[in-house]
Each structure stands twice: as C-alpha cells, then as structure tokens.
mmCIF file of C-alpha atoms and ligand atoms in Angstrom:
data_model
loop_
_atom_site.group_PDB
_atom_site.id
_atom_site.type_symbol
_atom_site.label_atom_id
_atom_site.label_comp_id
_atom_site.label_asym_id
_atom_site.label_seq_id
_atom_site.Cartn_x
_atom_site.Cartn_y
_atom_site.Cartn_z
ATOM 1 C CA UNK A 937 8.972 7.853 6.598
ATOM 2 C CA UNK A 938 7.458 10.244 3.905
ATOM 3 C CA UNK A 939 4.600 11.213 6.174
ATOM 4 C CA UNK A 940 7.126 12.377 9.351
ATOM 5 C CA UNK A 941 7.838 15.139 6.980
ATOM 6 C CA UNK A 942 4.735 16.056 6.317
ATOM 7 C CA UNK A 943 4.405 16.512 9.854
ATOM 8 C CA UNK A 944 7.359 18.483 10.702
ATOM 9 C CA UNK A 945 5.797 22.033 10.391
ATOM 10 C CA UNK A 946 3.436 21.431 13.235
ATOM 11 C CA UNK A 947 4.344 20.716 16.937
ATOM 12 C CA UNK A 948 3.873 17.255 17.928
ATOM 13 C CA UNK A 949 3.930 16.519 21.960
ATOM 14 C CA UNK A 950 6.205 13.936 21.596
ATOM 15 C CA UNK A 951 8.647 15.970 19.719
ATOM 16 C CA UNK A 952 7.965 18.914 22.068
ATOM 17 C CA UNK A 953 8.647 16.875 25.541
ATOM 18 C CA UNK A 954 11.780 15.473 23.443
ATOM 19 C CA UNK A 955 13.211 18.799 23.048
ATOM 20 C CA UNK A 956 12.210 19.368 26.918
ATOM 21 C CA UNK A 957 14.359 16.107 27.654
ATOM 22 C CA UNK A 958 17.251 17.406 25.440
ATOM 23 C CA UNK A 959 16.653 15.336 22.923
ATOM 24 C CA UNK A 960 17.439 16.302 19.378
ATOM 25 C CA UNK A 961 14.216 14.199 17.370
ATOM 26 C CA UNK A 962 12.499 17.316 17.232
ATOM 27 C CA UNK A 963 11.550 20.095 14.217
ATOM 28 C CA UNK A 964 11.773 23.898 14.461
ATOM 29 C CA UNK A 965 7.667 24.154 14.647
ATOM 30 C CA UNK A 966 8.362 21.912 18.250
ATOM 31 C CA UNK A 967 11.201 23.798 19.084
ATOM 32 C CA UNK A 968 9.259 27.596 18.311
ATOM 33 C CA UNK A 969 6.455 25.987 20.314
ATOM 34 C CA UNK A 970 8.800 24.437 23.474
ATOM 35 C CA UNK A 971 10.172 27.865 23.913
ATOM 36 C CA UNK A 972 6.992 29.678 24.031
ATOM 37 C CA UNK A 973 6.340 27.709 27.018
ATOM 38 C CA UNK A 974 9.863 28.116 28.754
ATOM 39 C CA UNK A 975 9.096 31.734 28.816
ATOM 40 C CA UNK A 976 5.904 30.889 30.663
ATOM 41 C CA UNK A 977 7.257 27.981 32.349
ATOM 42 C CA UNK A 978 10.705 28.052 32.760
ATOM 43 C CA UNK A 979 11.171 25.109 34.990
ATOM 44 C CA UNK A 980 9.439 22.300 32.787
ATOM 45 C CA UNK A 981 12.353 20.181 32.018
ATOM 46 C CA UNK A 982 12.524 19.588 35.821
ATOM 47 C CA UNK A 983 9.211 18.418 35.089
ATOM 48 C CA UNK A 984 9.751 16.659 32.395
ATOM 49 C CA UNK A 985 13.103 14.837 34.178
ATOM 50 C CA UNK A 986 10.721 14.195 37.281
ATOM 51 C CA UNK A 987 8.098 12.338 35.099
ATOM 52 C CA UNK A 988 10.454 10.681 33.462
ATOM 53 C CA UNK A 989 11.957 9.389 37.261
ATOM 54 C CA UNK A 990 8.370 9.035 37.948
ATOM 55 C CA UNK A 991 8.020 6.427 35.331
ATOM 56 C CA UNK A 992 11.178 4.402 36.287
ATOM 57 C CA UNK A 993 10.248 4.022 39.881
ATOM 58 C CA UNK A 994 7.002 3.412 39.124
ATOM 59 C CA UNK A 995 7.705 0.283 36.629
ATOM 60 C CA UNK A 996 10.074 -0.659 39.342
ATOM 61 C CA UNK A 997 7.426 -0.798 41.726
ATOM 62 C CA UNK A 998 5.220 -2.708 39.371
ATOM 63 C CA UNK A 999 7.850 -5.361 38.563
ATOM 64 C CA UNK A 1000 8.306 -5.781 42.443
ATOM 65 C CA UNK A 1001 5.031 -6.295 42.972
ATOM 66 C CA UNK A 1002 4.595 -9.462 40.196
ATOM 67 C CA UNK A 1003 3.043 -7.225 37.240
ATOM 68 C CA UNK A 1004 4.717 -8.951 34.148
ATOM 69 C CA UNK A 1005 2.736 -7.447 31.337
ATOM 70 C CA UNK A 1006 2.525 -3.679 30.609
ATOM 71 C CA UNK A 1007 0.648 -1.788 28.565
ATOM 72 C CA UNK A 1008 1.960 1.739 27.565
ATOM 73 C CA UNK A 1009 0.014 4.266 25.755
ATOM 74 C CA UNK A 1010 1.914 7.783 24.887
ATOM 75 C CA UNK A 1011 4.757 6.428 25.150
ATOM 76 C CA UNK A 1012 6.870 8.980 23.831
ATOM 77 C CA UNK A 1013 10.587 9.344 21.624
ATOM 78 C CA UNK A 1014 12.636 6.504 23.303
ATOM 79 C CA UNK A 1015 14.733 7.605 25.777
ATOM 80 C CA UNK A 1016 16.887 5.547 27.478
ATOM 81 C CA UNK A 1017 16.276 3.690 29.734
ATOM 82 C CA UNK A 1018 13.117 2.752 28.555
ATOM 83 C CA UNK A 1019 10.209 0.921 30.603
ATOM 84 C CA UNK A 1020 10.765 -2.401 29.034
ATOM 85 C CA UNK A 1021 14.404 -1.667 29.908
ATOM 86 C CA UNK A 1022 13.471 -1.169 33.919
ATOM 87 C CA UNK A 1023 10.957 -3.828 33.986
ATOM 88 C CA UNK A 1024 13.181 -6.552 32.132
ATOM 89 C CA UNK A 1025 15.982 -5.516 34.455
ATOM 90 C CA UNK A 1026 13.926 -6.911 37.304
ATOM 91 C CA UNK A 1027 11.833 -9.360 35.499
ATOM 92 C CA UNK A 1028 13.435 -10.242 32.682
ATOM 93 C CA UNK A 1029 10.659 -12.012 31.602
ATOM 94 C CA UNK A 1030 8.365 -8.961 31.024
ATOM 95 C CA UNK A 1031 6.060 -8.539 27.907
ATOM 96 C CA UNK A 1032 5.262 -4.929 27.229
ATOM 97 C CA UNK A 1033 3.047 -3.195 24.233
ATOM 98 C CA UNK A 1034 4.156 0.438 23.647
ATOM 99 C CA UNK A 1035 1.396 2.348 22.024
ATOM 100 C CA UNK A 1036 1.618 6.006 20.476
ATOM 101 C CA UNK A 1037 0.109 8.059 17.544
ATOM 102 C CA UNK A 1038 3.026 10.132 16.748
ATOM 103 C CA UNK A 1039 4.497 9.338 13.402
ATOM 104 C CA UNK A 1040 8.630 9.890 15.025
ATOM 105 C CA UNK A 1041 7.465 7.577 17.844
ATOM 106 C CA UNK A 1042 6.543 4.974 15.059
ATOM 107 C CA UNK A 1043 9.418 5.517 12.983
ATOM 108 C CA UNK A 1044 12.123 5.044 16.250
ATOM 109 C CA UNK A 1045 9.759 2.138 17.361
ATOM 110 C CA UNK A 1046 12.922 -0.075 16.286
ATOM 111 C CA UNK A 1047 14.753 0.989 20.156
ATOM 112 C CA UNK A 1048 11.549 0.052 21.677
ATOM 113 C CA UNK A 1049 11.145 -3.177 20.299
ATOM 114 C CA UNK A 1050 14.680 -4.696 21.574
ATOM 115 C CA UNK A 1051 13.249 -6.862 24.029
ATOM 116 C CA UNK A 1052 15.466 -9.317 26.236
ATOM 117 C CA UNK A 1053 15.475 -12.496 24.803
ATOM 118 C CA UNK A 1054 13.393 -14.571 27.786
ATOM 119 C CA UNK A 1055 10.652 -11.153 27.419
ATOM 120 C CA UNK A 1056 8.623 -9.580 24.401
ATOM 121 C CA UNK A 1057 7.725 -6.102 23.468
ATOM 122 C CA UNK A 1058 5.854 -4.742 20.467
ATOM 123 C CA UNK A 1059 5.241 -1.687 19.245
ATOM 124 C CA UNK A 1060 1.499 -0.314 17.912
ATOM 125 C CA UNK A 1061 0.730 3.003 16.146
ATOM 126 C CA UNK A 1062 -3.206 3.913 17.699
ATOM 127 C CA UNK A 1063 -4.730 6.374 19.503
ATOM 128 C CA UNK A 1064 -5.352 6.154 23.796
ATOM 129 C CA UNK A 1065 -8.893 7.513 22.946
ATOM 130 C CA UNK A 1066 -9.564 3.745 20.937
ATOM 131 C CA UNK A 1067 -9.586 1.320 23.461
ATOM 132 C CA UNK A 1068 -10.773 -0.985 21.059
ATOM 133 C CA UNK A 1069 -8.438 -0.602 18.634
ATOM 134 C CA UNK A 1070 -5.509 -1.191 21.075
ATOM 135 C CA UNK A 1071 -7.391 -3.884 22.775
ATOM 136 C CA UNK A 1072 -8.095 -5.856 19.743
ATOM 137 C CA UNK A 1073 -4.949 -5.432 18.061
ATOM 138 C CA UNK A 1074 -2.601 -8.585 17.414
ATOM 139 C CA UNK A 1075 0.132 -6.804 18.835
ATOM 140 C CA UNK A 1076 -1.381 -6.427 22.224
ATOM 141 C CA UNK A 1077 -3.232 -9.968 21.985
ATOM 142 C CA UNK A 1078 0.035 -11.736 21.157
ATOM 143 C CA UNK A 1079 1.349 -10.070 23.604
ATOM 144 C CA UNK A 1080 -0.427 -9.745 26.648
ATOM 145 C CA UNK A 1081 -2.534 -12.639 28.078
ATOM 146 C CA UNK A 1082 -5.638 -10.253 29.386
ATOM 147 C CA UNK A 1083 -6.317 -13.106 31.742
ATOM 148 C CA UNK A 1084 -3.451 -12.504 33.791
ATOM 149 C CA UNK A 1085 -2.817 -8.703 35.551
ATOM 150 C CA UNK A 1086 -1.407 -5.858 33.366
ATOM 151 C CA UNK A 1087 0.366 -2.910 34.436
ATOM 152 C CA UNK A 1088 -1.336 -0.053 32.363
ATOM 153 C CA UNK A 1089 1.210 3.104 32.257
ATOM 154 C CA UNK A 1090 -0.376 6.581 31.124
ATOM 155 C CA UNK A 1091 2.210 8.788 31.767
ATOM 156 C CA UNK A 1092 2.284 12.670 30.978
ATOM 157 C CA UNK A 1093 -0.514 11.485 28.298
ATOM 158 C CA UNK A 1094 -4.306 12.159 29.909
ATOM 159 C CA UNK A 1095 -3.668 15.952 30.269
ATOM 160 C CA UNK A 1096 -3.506 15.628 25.969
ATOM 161 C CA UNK A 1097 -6.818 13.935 26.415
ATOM 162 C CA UNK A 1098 -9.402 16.294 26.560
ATOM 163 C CA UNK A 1099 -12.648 13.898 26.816
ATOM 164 C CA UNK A 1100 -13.778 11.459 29.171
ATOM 165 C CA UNK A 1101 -10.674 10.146 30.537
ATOM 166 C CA UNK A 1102 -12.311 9.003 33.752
ATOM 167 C CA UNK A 1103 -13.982 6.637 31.879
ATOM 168 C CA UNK A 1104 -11.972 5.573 28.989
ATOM 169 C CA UNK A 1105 -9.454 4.504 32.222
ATOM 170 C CA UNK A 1106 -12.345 2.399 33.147
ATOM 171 C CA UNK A 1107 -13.157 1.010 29.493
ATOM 172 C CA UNK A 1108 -9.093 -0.287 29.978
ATOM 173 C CA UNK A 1109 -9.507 -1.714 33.436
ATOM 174 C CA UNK A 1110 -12.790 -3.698 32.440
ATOM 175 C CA UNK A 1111 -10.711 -5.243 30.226
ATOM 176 C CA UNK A 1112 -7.490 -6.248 32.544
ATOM 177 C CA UNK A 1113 -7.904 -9.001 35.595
ATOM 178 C CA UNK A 1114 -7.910 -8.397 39.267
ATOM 179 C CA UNK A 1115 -4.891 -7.498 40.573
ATOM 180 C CA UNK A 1116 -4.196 -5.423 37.584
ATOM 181 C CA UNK A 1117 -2.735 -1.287 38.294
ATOM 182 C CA UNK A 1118 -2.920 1.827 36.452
ATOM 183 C CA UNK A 1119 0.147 4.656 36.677
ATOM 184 C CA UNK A 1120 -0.858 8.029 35.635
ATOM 185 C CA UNK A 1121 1.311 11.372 35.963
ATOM 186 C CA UNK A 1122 -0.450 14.413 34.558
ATOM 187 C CA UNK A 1123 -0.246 18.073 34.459
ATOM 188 C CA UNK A 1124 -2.303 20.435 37.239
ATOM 189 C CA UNK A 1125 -3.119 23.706 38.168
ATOM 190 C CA UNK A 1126 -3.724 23.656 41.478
ATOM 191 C CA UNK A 1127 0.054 25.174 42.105
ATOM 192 C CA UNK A 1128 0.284 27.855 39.502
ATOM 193 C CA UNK A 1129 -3.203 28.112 37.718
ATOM 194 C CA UNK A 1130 -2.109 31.248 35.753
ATOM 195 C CA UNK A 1131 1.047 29.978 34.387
ATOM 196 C CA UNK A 1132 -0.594 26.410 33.766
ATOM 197 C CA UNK A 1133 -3.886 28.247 31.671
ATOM 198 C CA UNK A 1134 -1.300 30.226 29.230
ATOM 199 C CA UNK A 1135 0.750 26.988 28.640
ATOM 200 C CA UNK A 1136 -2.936 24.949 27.557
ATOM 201 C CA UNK A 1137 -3.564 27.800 25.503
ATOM 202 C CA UNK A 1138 -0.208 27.527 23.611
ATOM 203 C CA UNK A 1139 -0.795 23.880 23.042
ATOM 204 C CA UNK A 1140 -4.453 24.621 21.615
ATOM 205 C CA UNK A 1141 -3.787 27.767 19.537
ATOM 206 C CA UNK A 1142 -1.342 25.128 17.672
ATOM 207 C CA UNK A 1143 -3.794 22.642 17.504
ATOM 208 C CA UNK A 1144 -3.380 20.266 20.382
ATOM 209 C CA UNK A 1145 -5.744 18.800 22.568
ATOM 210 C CA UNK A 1146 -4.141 20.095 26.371
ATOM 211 C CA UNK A 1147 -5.993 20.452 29.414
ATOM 212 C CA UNK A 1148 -5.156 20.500 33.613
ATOM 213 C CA UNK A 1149 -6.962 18.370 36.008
ATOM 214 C CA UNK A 1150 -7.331 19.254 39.320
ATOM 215 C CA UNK A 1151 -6.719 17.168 42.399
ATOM 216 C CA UNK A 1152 -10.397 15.676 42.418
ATOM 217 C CA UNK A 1153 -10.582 15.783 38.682
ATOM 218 C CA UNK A 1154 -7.263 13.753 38.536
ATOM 219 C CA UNK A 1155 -8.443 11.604 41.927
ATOM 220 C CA UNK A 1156 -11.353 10.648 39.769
ATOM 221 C CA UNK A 1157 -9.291 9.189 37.075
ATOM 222 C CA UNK A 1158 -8.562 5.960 39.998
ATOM 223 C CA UNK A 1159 -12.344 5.630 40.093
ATOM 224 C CA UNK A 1160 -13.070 2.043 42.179
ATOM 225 C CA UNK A 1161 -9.459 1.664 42.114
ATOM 226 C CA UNK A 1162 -7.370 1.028 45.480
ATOM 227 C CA UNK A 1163 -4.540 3.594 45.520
ATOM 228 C CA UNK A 1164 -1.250 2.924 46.063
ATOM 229 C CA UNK A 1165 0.986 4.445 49.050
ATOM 230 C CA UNK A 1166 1.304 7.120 49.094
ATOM 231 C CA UNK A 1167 -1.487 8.274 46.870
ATOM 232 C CA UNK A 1168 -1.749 11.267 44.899
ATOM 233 C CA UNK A 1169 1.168 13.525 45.075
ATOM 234 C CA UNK A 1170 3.874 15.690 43.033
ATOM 235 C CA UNK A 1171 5.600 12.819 41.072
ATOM 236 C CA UNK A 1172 9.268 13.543 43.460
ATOM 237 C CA UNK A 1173 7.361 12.778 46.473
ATOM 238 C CA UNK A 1174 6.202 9.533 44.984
ATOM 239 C CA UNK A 1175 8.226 6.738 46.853
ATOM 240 C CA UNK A 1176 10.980 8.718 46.321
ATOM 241 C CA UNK A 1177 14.054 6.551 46.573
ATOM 242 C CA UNK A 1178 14.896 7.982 50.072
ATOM 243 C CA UNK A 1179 16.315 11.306 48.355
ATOM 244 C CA UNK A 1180 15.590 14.180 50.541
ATOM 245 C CA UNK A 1181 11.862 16.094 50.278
ATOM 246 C CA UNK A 1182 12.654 18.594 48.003
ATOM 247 C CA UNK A 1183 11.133 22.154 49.101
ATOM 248 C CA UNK A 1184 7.163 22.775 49.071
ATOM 249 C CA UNK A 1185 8.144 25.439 46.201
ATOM 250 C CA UNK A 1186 9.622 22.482 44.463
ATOM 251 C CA UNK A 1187 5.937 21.635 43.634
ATOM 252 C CA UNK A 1188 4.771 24.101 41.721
ATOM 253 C CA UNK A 1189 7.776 23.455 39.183
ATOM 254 C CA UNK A 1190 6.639 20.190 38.241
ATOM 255 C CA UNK A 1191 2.790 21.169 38.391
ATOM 256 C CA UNK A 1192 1.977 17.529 38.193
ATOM 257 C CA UNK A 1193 -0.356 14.870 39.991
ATOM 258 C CA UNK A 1194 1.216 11.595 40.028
ATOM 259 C CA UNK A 1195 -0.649 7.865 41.732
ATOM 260 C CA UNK A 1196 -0.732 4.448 41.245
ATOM 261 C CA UNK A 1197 -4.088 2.459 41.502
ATOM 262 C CA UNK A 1198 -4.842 -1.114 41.699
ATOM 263 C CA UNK A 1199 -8.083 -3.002 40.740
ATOM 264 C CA UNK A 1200 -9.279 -5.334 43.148
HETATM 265 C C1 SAM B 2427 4.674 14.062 27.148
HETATM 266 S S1 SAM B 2427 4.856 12.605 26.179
HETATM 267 C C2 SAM B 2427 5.061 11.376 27.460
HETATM 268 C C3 SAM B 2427 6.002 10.258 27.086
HETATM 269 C C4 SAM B 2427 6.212 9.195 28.145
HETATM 270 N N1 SAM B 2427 4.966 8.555 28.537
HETATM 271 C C5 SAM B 2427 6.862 9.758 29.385
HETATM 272 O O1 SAM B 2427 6.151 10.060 30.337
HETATM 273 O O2 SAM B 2427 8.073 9.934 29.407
HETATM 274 C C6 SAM B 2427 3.168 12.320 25.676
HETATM 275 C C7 SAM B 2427 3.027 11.271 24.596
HETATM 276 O O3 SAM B 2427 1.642 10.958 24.411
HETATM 277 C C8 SAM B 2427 1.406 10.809 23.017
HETATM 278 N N2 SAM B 2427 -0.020 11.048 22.785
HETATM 279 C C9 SAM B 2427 -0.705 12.199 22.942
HETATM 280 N N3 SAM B 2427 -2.000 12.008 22.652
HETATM 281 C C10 SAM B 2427 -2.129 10.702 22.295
HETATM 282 C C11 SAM B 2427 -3.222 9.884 21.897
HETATM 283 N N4 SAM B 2427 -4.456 10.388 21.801
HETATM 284 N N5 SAM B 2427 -2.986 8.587 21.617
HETATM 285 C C12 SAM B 2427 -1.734 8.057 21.715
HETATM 286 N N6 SAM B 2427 -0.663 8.775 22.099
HETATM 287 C C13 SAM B 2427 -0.855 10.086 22.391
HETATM 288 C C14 SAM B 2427 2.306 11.830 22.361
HETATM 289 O O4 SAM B 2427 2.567 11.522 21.007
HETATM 290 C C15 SAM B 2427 3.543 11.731 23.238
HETATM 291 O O5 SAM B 2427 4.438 10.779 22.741
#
C-alpha cells in the first residue's frame, strides 16, 4: 500500500513492538528506535512476550466466562496466535472487531480476518481516541450486537494514549451492556521510574504519544468497574497458568500493570 512507504522512515509502535516480538514487519527507523530502548531497557521483549501471554490468558478467561463478542483496539502486527484464534478455540462462535491506526496493521489485516466459519471477525482502520468512529462503524455494528456483553481488549495501547483515558474507557463501557469487561495491560513506573522516563522520552522525541501510569493512575482506568481476581498486578502474576511466581525482580522487567474489570 503506497502510503506504508511513506511511512517507513518514522517509527510506528506497532512496527517497533514487532521487532520486540522478533518479528520481521518492521523498517530501519523502528528498528534504530527499538534499539535505543534495549540499551535503556534491555529486558523489554520479556515484556513484550509477557503481554502477549497476558492477552492469551486473558481472552481465555473471557471466553470461559460467556463473553462472545470482542472488541480490540491496538491490536498490533498479527502474531500468531491471534485473539480471535484463542477465543474461537473455545467458542468457536466468537465475533471479534480488530481496530488499529497503523497503516502495516491495515495492510496484514488479511491474517486477522480468517475467522472460523460458525464466528466473524472484521478488521477497521480508526483511532482508540474516536469512540465514535469505532462505535458507529459498520464493521463493529455488523459485528457486534451492543445489546449483548462485549469483551473490550486494550492491550499495551493506553500508555500511547496520552489524554483522558480514564474516561474515554468510560465513553466505551457506556456503550457495552451489563456484564460486559475491559482488559488493559500498560506500561508503569512504579518499578524503575528512571529507566521508564528515558524510554517515554525516546518515543516522544520521535514523535509518539508515550506516557506511564502509575498504580492509582492505571487503577483509575477500571473506574465503577468490578475487578477481576486477582486485580491489578505485573501481567505474569495474572492467573498465571499455575507456572511458578517468578522472582519480585522479575517485575521490574516487564514494568507493566495488567487487570481485568467487569461492568455490573
Ligand atoms: C504495543 S502494540 C500492542 C499490540 C497488541 N495489543 C498486543 O498487546 O500484543 C500497540 C498497538 O496500538 C496501536 N495504537 C497506538 N495508538 C493507537 C491509537 N490512537 N488508535 C489505534 N491504535 C493505536 C499501535 O499501532 C500498535 O499496533
């Protein structure tokens, strides 16, 4: 798509958390601005792989608990499995609306749209901070029945959302039922608040919106929300598969809050 090229000589943080997956859809402008922040933070593809777990047992959780609609905003490169992928494996049935306003995401969209047959994804190129826009679309209203609970996923995206984010959460879950949950996963400082204030800084001086939230901004973000057990921690030590604790050290490697809230 001519206008992927046209963004190649800037960092995108899709193409950035790509590279910090291993992936190869990234540019050298990602890949000059991914190692600047190894040499800060040299243990953020453990991060990166723990959000990404974070995600899976999260949708798992969702899918055992009934949700059958999801709503994903920032969803990222695909990379497999993807969250249609782990919901339709226990609910084959799932409908799911990826949303992202990186140019690569749209072009891959293709591997995000292969929905089971007896389920139905679709794929919508917006921006988190227009809840309208994603709420209106036809891809989410063909989708997603909005009287019926959705599972809204906002993972590793709200720390690239430097506004209001406490209440453009809210302006999504006035607009799901009861019984509907919200997963978020974002980056803190409370472990490491030097190391976490030079990598925001890289991020900005190349243009992109990047900011930490600390525990009681992030705890704010689940505003009249019930949370989930166990309620905000690292993402590892959420319901963590019965794998052993990892370390206390372990924590300030990931730098991340992680929860799961549900509106009553
Ligand atoms: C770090 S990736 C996370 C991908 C995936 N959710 C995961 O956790 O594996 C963040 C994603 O959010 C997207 N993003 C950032 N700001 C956004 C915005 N304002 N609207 C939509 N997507 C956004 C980026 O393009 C990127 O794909």
């Amino acid at each position: 798509m001519g206008n992927v090229n046209q963004e190649s000589d800037r960092p995108h943080p899709a193409r950035m958390y790509d590279y910090f997956l291993g992936g190869t859809n990234n540019y050298d402008a990602d890949r000059s601005a991914a190692k600047e922040i190894l040499g800060v933070w040299p243990t953020i593809q453990v991060a990166a792989r723990v959000n990404r777990a974070f995600m899976q047992r999260s949708t798992q959780f969702l899918a055992s608990a009934g949700i059958r609609q999801f709503l994903d905003i920032g969803t990222g490169i695909p990379t497999e499995p993807n969250l249609h992928q782990i919901a339709q494996n226990l609910a084959p049935d799932a409908r799911i609306v990826y949303v992202d306003n990186d140019p690569i995401v749209l072009a891959q969209s293709h591997a995000l749209i292969a929905s089971h047959p007896d389920g139905a994804t679709a794929y919508l190129h917006a921006d988190a901070t227009d809840p309208d826009s994603i709420l209106r679309s036809p891809q989410l209203r063909d989708t997603i029945d909005l009287s019926q609970p959705v599972g809204l996923s906002l993972i590793a995206l709200s720390h690239f959302i430097d506004g209001d984010a406490t209440q453009l959460v809210g302006t999504y879950l006035d607009a799901f039922a009861p019984g509907s949950y919200v997963v978020i996963c974002q980056v803190t400082g409370d472990y490491d608040p030097a190391q976490v204030a030079v990598v925001r800084e890289i991020y900005r001086a190349r243009g992109i919106n990047a900011r930490e939230r600390n525990r009681e901004e992030f705890a704010a973000l689940f505003h009249d929300l019930e949370l989930v057990e166990p309620g905000i921690v690292p993402p590892h030590r959420w319901r963590p598969n019965g794998i052993i604790s990892p370390p206390e050290s372990h924590d300030a490697k990931v730098s991340c809050y992680a929860a799961v809230g549900r509106k009553p």
